[in-house]
Amino acid sequence: MATPGMEDYLEQIYLHIERNGVARASDIADSLDVLPSSVTKMVQRLDREGYVYYERYKGIELTEKGLAFGRKLVKRHDILEEFLRIIGVKEEKIYDDVEGIEHHLSWNAIDRIADLVETLEQNPEFKEKLKAERKK
């Protein structure tokens, strides 16, 4: 079972690989605003847990397990961002709010929120009605 810290690192590793084709400890450190030595320690742990392949000075690679979980973490983040956007949370608050709640919801809750987001996306009239209610 991954801890919230492990999830944050895996999410960033996944995003860096998706964007740049590679994830380096220095890039992850910059993204998470931590020291490179902290990244090294966590990546070694993720390697032991079977999420990444790590060899010093060679970058970080995701295992199949890490790739699947990284994809799931990014999807969770995206679902929560869209949900908060739909319900009218100010754009400048969304990222911090998602970071604050994403580790505290069960995967079942995330699945139900995803169902709700999908339903709302298919029902633009309701989304507009919700938006109009916020303006009152």
PDB file of C-alpha atoms in Angstrom:
ATOM      1  CA  MET A   1       0.000   0.000   0.000  1.00  0.00           C
ATOM      2  CA  ALA A   2       1.467   3.320  -1.083  1.00  0.00           C
ATOM      3  CA  THR A   3       1.635   6.183   1.377  1.00  0.00           C
ATOM      4  CA  PRO A   4       0.527   9.710   0.392  1.00  0.00           C
ATOM      5  CA  GLY A   5       4.193  10.662   0.028  1.00  0.00           C
ATOM      6  CA  MET A   6       4.875   7.716  -2.254  1.00  0.00           C
ATOM      7  CA  GLU A   7       1.829   8.680  -4.305  1.00  0.00           C
ATOM      8  CA  ASP A   8       3.097  12.244  -4.748  1.00  0.00           C
ATOM      9  CA  TYR A   9       6.468  11.008  -5.985  1.00  0.00           C
ATOM     10  CA  LEU A  10       4.922   8.409  -8.302  1.00  0.00           C
ATOM     11  CA  GLU A  11       2.552  10.985  -9.762  1.00  0.00           C
ATOM     12  CA  GLN A  12       5.451  13.337 -10.510  1.00  0.00           C
ATOM     13  CA  ILE A  13       7.620  10.559 -11.944  1.00  0.00           C
ATOM     14  CA  TYR A  14       4.750   9.517 -14.210  1.00  0.00           C
ATOM     15  CA  LEU A  15       4.119  13.109 -15.343  1.00  0.00           C
ATOM     16  CA  HIS A  16       7.810  13.741 -16.100  1.00  0.00           C
ATOM     17  CA  ILE A  17       8.082  10.562 -18.132  1.00  0.00           C
ATOM     18  CA  GLU A  18       4.887  11.394 -20.030  1.00  0.00           C
ATOM     19  CA  ARG A  19       6.029  14.958 -20.790  1.00  0.00           C
ATOM     20  CA  ASN A  20       9.766  14.505 -21.309  1.00  0.00           C
ATOM     21  CA  GLY A  21      10.334  10.800 -21.828  1.00  0.00           C
ATOM     22  CA  VAL A  22      12.543  10.702 -18.739  1.00  0.00           C
ATOM     23  CA  ALA A  23      12.357  11.362 -15.008  1.00  0.00           C
ATOM     24  CA  ARG A  24      15.470  12.543 -13.226  1.00  0.00           C
ATOM     25  CA  ALA A  25      15.822  12.970  -9.479  1.00  0.00           C
ATOM     26  CA  SER A  26      16.641  16.665  -9.920  1.00  0.00           C
ATOM     27  CA  ASP A  27      13.415  17.239 -11.905  1.00  0.00           C
ATOM     28  CA  ILE A  28      11.336  15.454  -9.292  1.00  0.00           C
ATOM     29  CA  ALA A  29      13.025  17.467  -6.545  1.00  0.00           C
ATOM     30  CA  ASP A  30      12.167  20.702  -8.343  1.00  0.00           C
ATOM     31  CA  SER A  31       8.553  19.639  -8.902  1.00  0.00           C
ATOM     32  CA  LEU A  32       7.999  18.644  -5.282  1.00  0.00           C
ATOM     33  CA  ASP A  33      10.224  21.373  -3.830  1.00  0.00           C
ATOM     34  CA  VAL A  34      12.351  18.866  -1.924  1.00  0.00           C
ATOM     35  CA  LEU A  35      16.051  18.077  -1.800  1.00  0.00           C
ATOM     36  CA  PRO A  36      17.470  15.644  -4.383  1.00  0.00           C
ATOM     37  CA  SER A  37      18.609  13.436  -1.486  1.00  0.00           C
ATOM     38  CA  SER A  38      14.962  13.094  -0.407  1.00  0.00           C
ATOM     39  CA  VAL A  39      14.061  12.016  -3.917  1.00  0.00           C
ATOM     40  CA  THR A  40      16.841   9.434  -3.906  1.00  0.00           C
ATOM     41  CA  LYS A  41      15.614   7.933  -0.633  1.00  0.00           C
ATOM     42  CA  MET A  42      12.006   7.758  -1.822  1.00  0.00           C
ATOM     43  CA  VAL A  43      12.945   6.366  -5.225  1.00  0.00           C
ATOM     44  CA  GLN A  44      14.980   3.643  -3.525  1.00  0.00           C
ATOM     45  CA  ARG A  45      11.887   2.798  -1.470  1.00  0.00           C
ATOM     46  CA  LEU A  46       9.695   2.817  -4.589  1.00  0.00           C
ATOM     47  CA  ASP A  47      12.224   0.488  -6.215  1.00  0.00           C
ATOM     48  CA  ARG A  48      12.006  -1.926  -3.268  1.00  0.00           C
ATOM     49  CA  GLU A  49       8.192  -1.783  -3.465  1.00  0.00           C
ATOM     50  CA  GLY A  50       8.253  -2.636  -7.181  1.00  0.00           C
ATOM     51  CA  TYR A  51       6.995   0.689  -8.590  1.00  0.00           C
ATOM     52  CA  VAL A  52      10.192   1.887 -10.263  1.00  0.00           C
ATOM     53  CA  TYR A  53      13.536   0.726 -11.544  1.00  0.00           C
ATOM     54  CA  TYR A  54      16.251   2.925 -10.147  1.00  0.00           C
ATOM     55  CA  GLU A  55      19.930   2.902 -10.881  1.00  0.00           C
ATOM     56  CA  ARG A  56      22.103   5.802  -9.776  1.00  0.00           C
ATOM     57  CA  TYR A  57      22.894   8.316 -12.508  1.00  0.00           C
ATOM     58  CA  LYS A  58      20.599   6.540 -14.989  1.00  0.00           C
ATOM     59  CA  GLY A  59      17.242   8.113 -14.261  1.00  0.00           C
ATOM     60  CA  ILE A  60      14.047   6.592 -12.992  1.00  0.00           C
ATOM     61  CA  GLU A  61      11.888   4.141 -14.920  1.00  0.00           C
ATOM     62  CA  LEU A  62       8.418   2.967 -13.992  1.00  0.00           C
ATOM     63  CA  THR A  63       7.640  -0.719 -13.738  1.00  0.00           C
ATOM     64  CA  GLU A  64       4.322  -1.930 -15.140  1.00  0.00           C
ATOM     65  CA  LYS A  65       2.946  -1.653 -11.608  1.00  0.00           C
ATOM     66  CA  GLY A  66       4.293   1.893 -11.283  1.00  0.00           C
ATOM     67  CA  LEU A  67       3.011   2.907 -14.701  1.00  0.00           C
ATOM     68  CA  ALA A  68      -0.500   1.651 -13.961  1.00  0.00           C
ATOM     69  CA  PHE A  69      -0.579   3.280 -10.536  1.00  0.00           C
ATOM     70  CA  GLY A  70       0.920   6.539 -11.830  1.00  0.00           C
ATOM     71  CA  ARG A  71      -1.766   6.683 -14.513  1.00  0.00           C
ATOM     72  CA  LYS A  72      -4.425   6.094 -11.859  1.00  0.00           C
ATOM     73  CA  LEU A  73      -3.009   8.857  -9.635  1.00  0.00           C
ATOM     74  CA  VAL A  74      -2.978  11.389 -12.476  1.00  0.00           C
ATOM     75  CA  LYS A  75      -6.529  10.433 -13.417  1.00  0.00           C
ATOM     76  CA  ARG A  76      -7.611  10.908  -9.782  1.00  0.00           C
ATOM     77  CA  HIS A  77      -6.050  14.354  -9.768  1.00  0.00           C
ATOM     78  CA  ASP A  78      -7.719  15.300 -13.061  1.00  0.00           C
ATOM     79  CA  ILE A  79     -11.140  14.061 -11.901  1.00  0.00           C
ATOM     80  CA  LEU A  80     -10.930  16.080  -8.699  1.00  0.00           C
ATOM     81  CA  GLU A  81      -9.785  19.190 -10.578  1.00  0.00           C
ATOM     82  CA  GLU A  82     -12.714  18.909 -12.971  1.00  0.00           C
ATOM     83  CA  PHE A  83     -15.167  18.289 -10.140  1.00  0.00           C
ATOM     84  CA  LEU A  84     -13.998  21.380  -8.270  1.00  0.00           C
ATOM     85  CA  ARG A  85     -14.149  23.403 -11.502  1.00  0.00           C
ATOM     86  CA  ILE A  86     -17.724  22.259 -12.164  1.00  0.00           C
ATOM     87  CA  ILE A  87     -18.914  23.155  -8.682  1.00  0.00           C
ATOM     88  CA  GLY A  88     -17.410  26.613  -9.019  1.00  0.00           C
ATOM     89  CA  VAL A  89     -14.211  26.585  -6.992  1.00  0.00           C
ATOM     90  CA  LYS A  90     -12.026  29.507  -8.065  1.00  0.00           C
ATOM     91  CA  GLU A  91      -9.426  28.425 -10.599  1.00  0.00           C
ATOM     92  CA  GLU A  92      -6.521  29.728  -8.520  1.00  0.00           C
ATOM     93  CA  LYS A  93      -7.621  27.535  -5.581  1.00  0.00           C
ATOM     94  CA  ILE A  94      -8.218  24.278  -7.443  1.00  0.00           C
ATOM     95  CA  TYR A  95      -4.691  22.847  -7.495  1.00  0.00           C
ATOM     96  CA  ASP A  96      -4.060  23.436  -3.787  1.00  0.00           C
ATOM     97  CA  ASP A  97      -7.514  22.094  -2.885  1.00  0.00           C
ATOM     98  CA  VAL A  98      -6.936  18.924  -4.898  1.00  0.00           C
ATOM     99  CA  GLU A  99      -3.531  18.458  -3.274  1.00  0.00           C
ATOM    100  CA  GLY A 100      -5.217  18.858   0.102  1.00  0.00           C
ATOM    101  CA  ILE A 101      -7.960  16.292  -0.448  1.00  0.00           C
ATOM    102  CA  GLU A 102      -6.750  13.699  -2.927  1.00  0.00           C
ATOM    103  CA  HIS A 103      -5.043  11.483  -0.346  1.00  0.00           C
ATOM    104  CA  HIS A 104      -7.998  11.581   2.031  1.00  0.00           C
ATOM    105  CA  LEU A 105     -10.649  10.103  -0.236  1.00  0.00           C
ATOM    106  CA  SER A 106     -11.137   6.408  -0.819  1.00  0.00           C
ATOM    107  CA  TRP A 107     -10.858   5.037  -4.327  1.00  0.00           C
ATOM    108  CA  ASN A 108     -14.571   4.268  -4.060  1.00  0.00           C
ATOM    109  CA  ALA A 109     -15.285   7.955  -3.391  1.00  0.00           C
ATOM    110  CA  ILE A 110     -13.084   8.920  -6.359  1.00  0.00           C
ATOM    111  CA  ASP A 111     -15.029   6.499  -8.575  1.00  0.00           C
ATOM    112  CA  ARG A 112     -18.345   8.037  -7.474  1.00  0.00           C
ATOM    113  CA  ILE A 113     -17.040  11.559  -8.098  1.00  0.00           C
ATOM    114  CA  ALA A 114     -15.883  10.401 -11.535  1.00  0.00           C
ATOM    115  CA  ASP A 115     -19.405   9.092 -12.217  1.00  0.00           C
ATOM    116  CA  LEU A 116     -20.852  12.438 -11.153  1.00  0.00           C
ATOM    117  CA  VAL A 117     -18.403  14.424 -13.294  1.00  0.00           C
ATOM    118  CA  GLU A 118     -19.197  12.244 -16.289  1.00  0.00           C
ATOM    119  CA  THR A 119     -22.941  12.712 -15.745  1.00  0.00           C
ATOM    120  CA  LEU A 120     -22.538  16.469 -15.392  1.00  0.00           C
ATOM    121  CA  GLU A 121     -20.398  16.626 -18.532  1.00  0.00           C
ATOM    122  CA  GLN A 122     -23.209  14.874 -20.409  1.00  0.00           C
ATOM    123  CA  ASN A 123     -25.774  17.316 -19.012  1.00  0.00           C
ATOM    124  CA  PRO A 124     -24.638  20.845 -19.986  1.00  0.00           C
ATOM    125  CA  GLU A 125     -28.033  22.331 -19.053  1.00  0.00           C
ATOM    126  CA  PHE A 126     -27.561  21.255 -15.450  1.00  0.00           C
ATOM    127  CA  LYS A 127     -24.016  22.633 -15.414  1.00  0.00           C
ATOM    128  CA  GLU A 128     -25.348  25.997 -16.593  1.00  0.00           C
ATOM    129  CA  LYS A 129     -28.099  25.902 -13.970  1.00  0.00           C
ATOM    130  CA  LEU A 130     -25.500  25.200 -11.297  1.00  0.00           C
ATOM    131  CA  LYS A 131     -23.400  28.093 -12.567  1.00  0.00           C
ATOM    132  CA  ALA A 132     -26.433  30.422 -12.493  1.00  0.00           C
ATOM    133  CA  GLU A 133     -27.214  29.397  -8.889  1.00  0.00           C
ATOM    134  CA  ARG A 134     -23.716  30.373  -7.812  1.00  0.00           C
ATOM    135  CA  LYS A 135     -24.224  33.879  -9.187  1.00  0.00           C
ATOM    136  CA  LYS A 136     -27.274  34.515  -7.014  1.00  0.00           C
TER     137      LYS A 136
END
